[in-house]
Amino acid sequence: MKQGICVVKISGHCLDDELLLRQFAATVAASDERLVIVHGGGKEISRLQQQLNIQPRYVDGLRVTDAESLALVEMVLCGAVNKRLVRHLLTAGVDAQGLSGVDRGLVRARQMQHDEVDMAYTGEVESVRAQVIGDLMNLGVTPVIAPVCLGADSNFNLNADPVTSAIAPAIAADKVVFISNVAGVIVDGALMPTVTRAQAQAYIDSGVIAGGMIPKAQAALDLLAAGVTQAVITDLDGWRNNGGTTFVET
């Protein structure tokens, strides 16, 4: 029986914790699914910006990337974070290869448009070249993707959540898991095991889903619309134990 494909997006909140990285790598190694990994790194980007006296700016939970910050984003995401994650996966026995959306034109992007803010070098997905991932998976390699993507005249920094929601349907993934530092969608102190499209929009409108959880929830809804059957937001323990919040149409 052919293994299903699961795209796993791991948040930057988990990527500077050595214990969590070892646990994540061990979970990947034990999986019986074919995995594609997309990672963030916003926490470390913000830290480096602050060290260099560059004030991080956000709109609707998304980073506004100016030219100066783009160079830092490339250093952190494509360099330090990607290679750290690949190293832990290799140590756990996973045949992993790091790449970005730029490599082989994996993810092409354009400038993100916003009614009130110039998003500069913050991008949105234009297209995905699925063959790049397919070639690696056919060799038994686990791709580890940084969300710096290829534009016509520049690279762009993209939020890893919409990159994940674009890659998954392009490679006919069966499931997507967004791993963060929260167990899932929490309402009145309780974890919601499932959230419908209508509930998700109501939670966003009321502020229950806020900040960095907004692009995750929107990415999960985009996946459902694109035909991916399961989209889950959870933490590492939730992924290992089939927990978290699963988004459904109705």
Tab-separated table of C-alpha atoms in Angstrom:
chain	number	residue	atom	x	y	z
A	1	MET	CA	0.000	0.000	0.000
A	2	LYS	CA	1.363	3.423	-0.959
A	3	GLN	CA	2.214	5.657	1.975
A	4	GLY	CA	0.253	8.860	2.380
A	5	ILE	CA	1.955	12.241	2.079
A	6	CYS	CA	1.919	14.567	5.072
A	7	VAL	CA	3.264	18.116	5.016
A	8	VAL	CA	4.472	19.203	8.448
A	9	LYS	CA	5.036	22.876	9.194
A	10	ILE	CA	7.099	23.488	12.319
A	11	SER	CA	6.976	26.909	13.946
A	12	GLY	CA	10.024	29.008	14.681
A	13	HIS	CA	9.052	28.889	18.361
A	14	CYS	CA	10.195	25.251	18.409
A	15	LEU	CA	13.403	25.626	16.437
A	16	ASP	CA	15.780	27.083	19.021
A	17	ASP	CA	14.974	24.438	21.641
A	18	GLU	CA	17.428	21.532	21.408
A	19	LEU	CA	15.168	19.114	23.292
A	20	LEU	CA	12.153	19.894	21.098
A	21	LEU	CA	14.300	19.540	17.978
A	22	ARG	CA	15.519	16.104	19.080
A	23	GLN	CA	11.955	15.040	19.878
A	24	PHE	CA	10.711	16.375	16.543
A	25	ALA	CA	13.464	14.569	14.635
A	26	ALA	CA	12.729	11.314	16.463
A	27	THR	CA	9.017	11.648	15.627
A	28	VAL	CA	9.835	12.225	11.954
A	29	ALA	CA	12.139	9.200	11.952
A	30	ALA	CA	9.400	7.000	13.443
A	31	SER	CA	6.671	8.157	11.039
A	32	ASP	CA	5.228	5.708	8.530
A	33	GLU	CA	4.107	8.579	6.275
A	34	ARG	CA	6.072	10.289	3.524
A	35	LEU	CA	6.867	13.659	5.051
A	36	VAL	CA	7.658	17.085	3.642
A	37	ILE	CA	8.770	19.635	6.231
A	38	VAL	CA	8.314	23.411	5.991
A	39	HIS	CA	9.723	25.562	8.779
A	40	GLY	CA	9.418	29.059	10.147
A	41	GLY	CA	11.949	31.053	12.131
A	42	GLY	CA	10.303	34.350	12.994
A	43	LYS	CA	11.434	34.298	16.612
A	44	GLU	CA	15.104	34.241	15.615
A	45	ILE	CA	14.599	36.812	12.852
A	46	SER	CA	13.055	39.225	15.360
A	47	ARG	CA	15.869	38.598	17.833
A	48	LEU	CA	18.507	39.426	15.209
A	49	GLN	CA	16.568	42.506	14.069
A	50	GLN	CA	16.485	43.819	17.619
A	51	GLN	CA	20.204	43.156	18.085
A	52	LEU	CA	20.802	45.308	15.000
A	53	ASN	CA	18.326	48.010	16.132
A	54	ILE	CA	15.793	47.157	13.404
A	55	GLN	CA	12.257	47.294	14.779
A	56	PRO	CA	10.148	44.295	13.662
A	57	ARG	CA	6.847	45.346	12.028
A	58	TYR	CA	3.732	43.211	11.646
A	59	VAL	CA	0.379	43.542	9.891
A	60	ASP	CA	-2.347	40.970	10.603
A	61	GLY	CA	0.239	38.625	12.124
A	62	LEU	CA	2.562	38.868	9.086
A	63	ARG	CA	6.032	40.394	9.092
A	64	VAL	CA	6.608	43.459	6.912
A	65	THR	CA	10.014	42.796	5.305
A	66	ASP	CA	12.065	45.780	4.167
A	67	ALA	CA	15.258	45.394	2.105
A	68	GLU	CA	17.494	45.418	5.172
A	69	SER	CA	15.409	42.793	6.902
A	70	LEU	CA	15.277	40.552	3.817
A	71	ALA	CA	19.028	39.919	4.083
A	72	LEU	CA	18.566	38.898	7.726
A	73	VAL	CA	15.629	36.658	6.830
A	74	GLU	CA	17.734	34.839	4.227
A	75	MET	CA	20.582	34.387	6.716
A	76	VAL	CA	18.347	33.056	9.466
A	77	LEU	CA	15.869	30.920	7.508
A	78	CYS	CA	18.034	29.518	4.714
A	79	GLY	CA	21.154	29.348	6.867
A	80	ALA	CA	21.035	28.888	10.622
A	81	VAL	CA	17.518	27.481	11.110
A	82	ASN	CA	17.369	25.247	8.039
A	83	LYS	CA	20.755	23.663	8.650
A	84	ARG	CA	20.097	23.179	12.371
A	85	LEU	CA	16.883	21.338	11.597
A	86	VAL	CA	18.498	19.221	8.872
A	87	ARG	CA	21.346	18.318	11.241
A	88	HIS	CA	18.944	17.021	13.885
A	89	LEU	CA	16.995	15.018	11.304
A	90	LEU	CA	20.164	13.430	9.928
A	91	THR	CA	21.307	12.567	13.457
A	92	ALA	CA	17.961	10.807	14.004
A	93	GLY	CA	18.464	8.760	10.842
A	94	VAL	CA	16.262	10.780	8.466
A	95	ASP	CA	17.716	11.305	4.962
A	96	ALA	CA	16.914	15.025	4.941
A	97	GLN	CA	17.866	17.755	2.493
A	98	GLY	CA	17.438	21.463	3.158
A	99	LEU	CA	16.328	23.896	0.480
A	100	SER	CA	14.358	27.099	0.107
A	101	GLY	CA	11.585	28.150	-2.213
A	102	VAL	CA	14.287	29.722	-4.382
A	103	ASP	CA	16.092	26.447	-5.135
A	104	ARG	CA	15.160	25.050	-8.548
A	105	GLY	CA	12.316	27.577	-8.556
A	106	LEU	CA	10.373	25.478	-6.054
A	107	VAL	CA	8.073	28.335	-4.970
A	108	ARG	CA	7.641	31.463	-7.076
A	109	ALA	CA	6.279	34.538	-5.360
A	110	ARG	CA	5.108	38.106	-5.895
A	111	GLN	CA	4.796	41.034	-3.528
A	112	MET	CA	1.951	40.708	-1.074
A	113	GLN	CA	-0.637	43.450	-1.521
A	114	HIS	CA	-2.232	45.280	1.401
A	115	ASP	CA	-4.762	48.111	1.373
A	116	GLU	CA	-2.867	50.265	3.883
A	117	VAL	CA	0.767	49.072	4.072
A	118	ASP	CA	3.582	48.611	1.541
A	119	MET	CA	4.622	45.022	2.273
A	120	ALA	CA	7.963	45.554	0.459
A	121	TYR	CA	9.720	42.162	0.321
A	122	THR	CA	6.975	40.204	2.041
A	123	GLY	CA	5.521	37.944	-0.626
A	124	GLU	CA	2.683	35.623	-1.458
A	125	VAL	CA	2.783	32.375	-3.418
A	126	GLU	CA	2.414	32.563	-7.177
A	127	SER	CA	3.167	28.931	-8.105
A	128	VAL	CA	4.731	25.704	-6.831
A	129	ARG	CA	6.990	23.470	-8.927
A	130	ALA	CA	5.885	20.151	-7.434
A	131	GLN	CA	8.442	18.151	-9.417
A	132	VAL	CA	11.249	19.479	-7.190
A	133	ILE	CA	9.681	17.816	-4.155
A	134	GLY	CA	8.620	14.748	-6.119
A	135	ASP	CA	12.170	14.154	-7.327
A	136	LEU	CA	13.486	14.163	-3.751
A	137	MET	CA	10.707	11.973	-2.379
A	138	ASN	CA	11.251	9.430	-5.157
A	139	LEU	CA	14.820	9.115	-3.858
A	140	GLY	CA	13.563	8.578	-0.309
A	141	VAL	CA	14.735	12.038	0.741
A	142	THR	CA	12.756	14.208	3.189
A	143	PRO	CA	12.677	17.830	1.922
A	144	VAL	CA	13.136	20.541	4.571
A	145	ILE	CA	11.931	23.849	3.115
A	146	ALA	CA	12.673	27.421	4.193
A	147	PRO	CA	9.979	29.909	3.056
A	148	VAL	CA	12.256	32.323	1.198
A	149	CYS	CA	10.859	32.247	-2.334
A	150	LEU	CA	11.749	33.328	-5.859
A	151	GLY	CA	10.409	36.577	-7.291
A	152	ALA	CA	10.904	38.146	-10.718
A	153	ASP	CA	13.447	40.721	-9.500
A	154	SER	CA	14.129	39.687	-5.906
A	155	ASN	CA	13.666	36.950	-3.383
A	156	PHE	CA	10.684	37.347	-1.057
A	157	ASN	CA	10.101	36.462	2.564
A	158	LEU	CA	6.886	34.480	2.956
A	159	ASN	CA	5.078	33.314	6.040
A	160	ALA	CA	5.625	29.565	6.265
A	161	ASP	CA	1.919	28.841	6.807
A	162	PRO	CA	0.651	29.935	3.359
A	163	VAL	CA	3.727	28.345	1.770
A	164	THR	CA	2.648	25.106	3.421
A	165	SER	CA	-0.931	25.530	2.228
A	166	ALA	CA	0.318	26.034	-1.348
A	167	ILE	CA	2.783	23.129	-1.374
A	168	ALA	CA	0.407	20.520	0.075
A	169	PRO	CA	-2.228	20.460	-2.709
A	170	ALA	CA	0.481	20.832	-5.361
A	171	ILE	CA	2.009	17.515	-4.263
A	172	ALA	CA	-1.377	15.873	-3.543
A	173	ALA	CA	-0.755	15.636	0.211
A	174	ASP	CA	-3.369	13.837	2.279
A	175	LYS	CA	-2.750	15.749	5.494
A	176	VAL	CA	-1.094	18.889	6.826
A	177	VAL	CA	0.019	19.436	10.411
A	178	PHE	CA	0.952	22.896	11.723
A	179	ILE	CA	3.178	22.434	14.794
A	180	SER	CA	3.376	25.462	17.067
A	181	ASN	CA	3.920	26.207	20.744
A	182	VAL	CA	0.183	25.963	21.433
A	183	ALA	CA	-1.912	22.820	21.642
A	184	GLY	CA	-4.479	24.105	19.134
A	185	VAL	CA	-7.389	26.533	19.110
A	186	ILE	CA	-8.291	27.352	22.719
A	187	VAL	CA	-11.781	28.701	23.489
A	188	ASP	CA	-12.698	29.626	27.074
A	189	GLY	CA	-9.701	27.667	28.322
A	190	ALA	CA	-10.607	24.471	26.482
A	191	LEU	CA	-8.933	22.892	23.445
A	192	MET	CA	-11.297	22.626	20.473
A	193	PRO	CA	-10.825	19.168	18.865
A	194	THR	CA	-12.531	20.370	15.671
A	195	VAL	CA	-13.306	23.794	14.208
A	196	THR	CA	-15.560	24.401	11.202
A	197	ARG	CA	-14.939	27.065	8.575
A	198	ALA	CA	-17.742	29.222	9.994
A	199	GLN	CA	-16.446	28.861	13.548
A	200	ALA	CA	-12.903	29.755	12.471
A	201	GLN	CA	-14.069	32.970	10.821
A	202	ALA	CA	-16.126	33.892	13.888
A	203	TYR	CA	-13.125	33.258	16.164
A	204	ILE	CA	-10.927	35.475	13.967
A	205	ASP	CA	-13.554	38.237	13.936
A	206	SER	CA	-13.951	38.113	17.725
A	207	GLY	CA	-10.218	37.953	18.471
A	208	VAL	CA	-10.243	34.409	19.892
A	209	ILE	CA	-7.913	33.520	17.014
A	210	ALA	CA	-5.392	36.378	16.892
A	211	GLY	CA	-1.805	37.309	16.001
A	212	GLY	CA	0.277	34.519	14.522
A	213	MET	CA	-2.620	32.062	14.815
A	214	ILE	CA	-4.537	33.983	12.104
A	215	PRO	CA	-2.316	32.900	9.164
A	216	LYS	CA	-2.310	29.318	10.508
A	217	ALA	CA	-6.101	29.208	10.642
A	218	GLN	CA	-6.401	30.838	7.213
A	219	ALA	CA	-3.870	28.376	5.785
A	220	ALA	CA	-5.867	25.467	7.223
A	221	LEU	CA	-9.051	26.784	5.598
A	222	ASP	CA	-7.240	27.291	2.281
A	223	LEU	CA	-6.118	23.652	2.435
A	224	LEU	CA	-9.686	22.440	2.892
A	225	ALA	CA	-10.774	24.535	-0.097
A	226	ALA	CA	-7.928	23.022	-2.151
A	227	GLY	CA	-9.067	19.471	-1.399
A	228	VAL	CA	-6.629	18.424	1.344
A	229	THR	CA	-8.700	16.222	3.624
A	230	GLN	CA	-7.066	17.003	6.981
A	231	ALA	CA	-5.543	20.199	8.396
A	232	VAL	CA	-4.434	20.142	12.031
A	233	ILE	CA	-3.005	22.843	14.315
A	234	THR	CA	-1.224	21.445	17.354
A	235	ASP	CA	2.018	21.306	19.322
A	236	LEU	CA	4.652	18.566	19.186
A	237	ASP	CA	2.948	16.452	21.856
A	238	GLY	CA	-0.333	16.776	19.980
A	239	TRP	CA	1.260	15.590	16.737
A	240	ARG	CA	2.812	12.606	18.457
A	241	ASN	CA	-0.498	11.686	20.131
A	242	ASN	CA	-2.992	12.585	17.372
A	243	GLY	CA	-4.253	15.621	19.299
A	244	GLY	CA	-4.705	19.269	18.416
A	245	THR	CA	-7.463	21.046	16.503
A	246	THR	CA	-8.619	19.603	13.190
A	247	PHE	CA	-10.236	22.047	10.750
A	248	VAL	CA	-13.286	20.786	8.846
A	249	GLU	CA	-15.658	22.366	6.333
A	250	THR	CA	-18.866	21.857	8.322
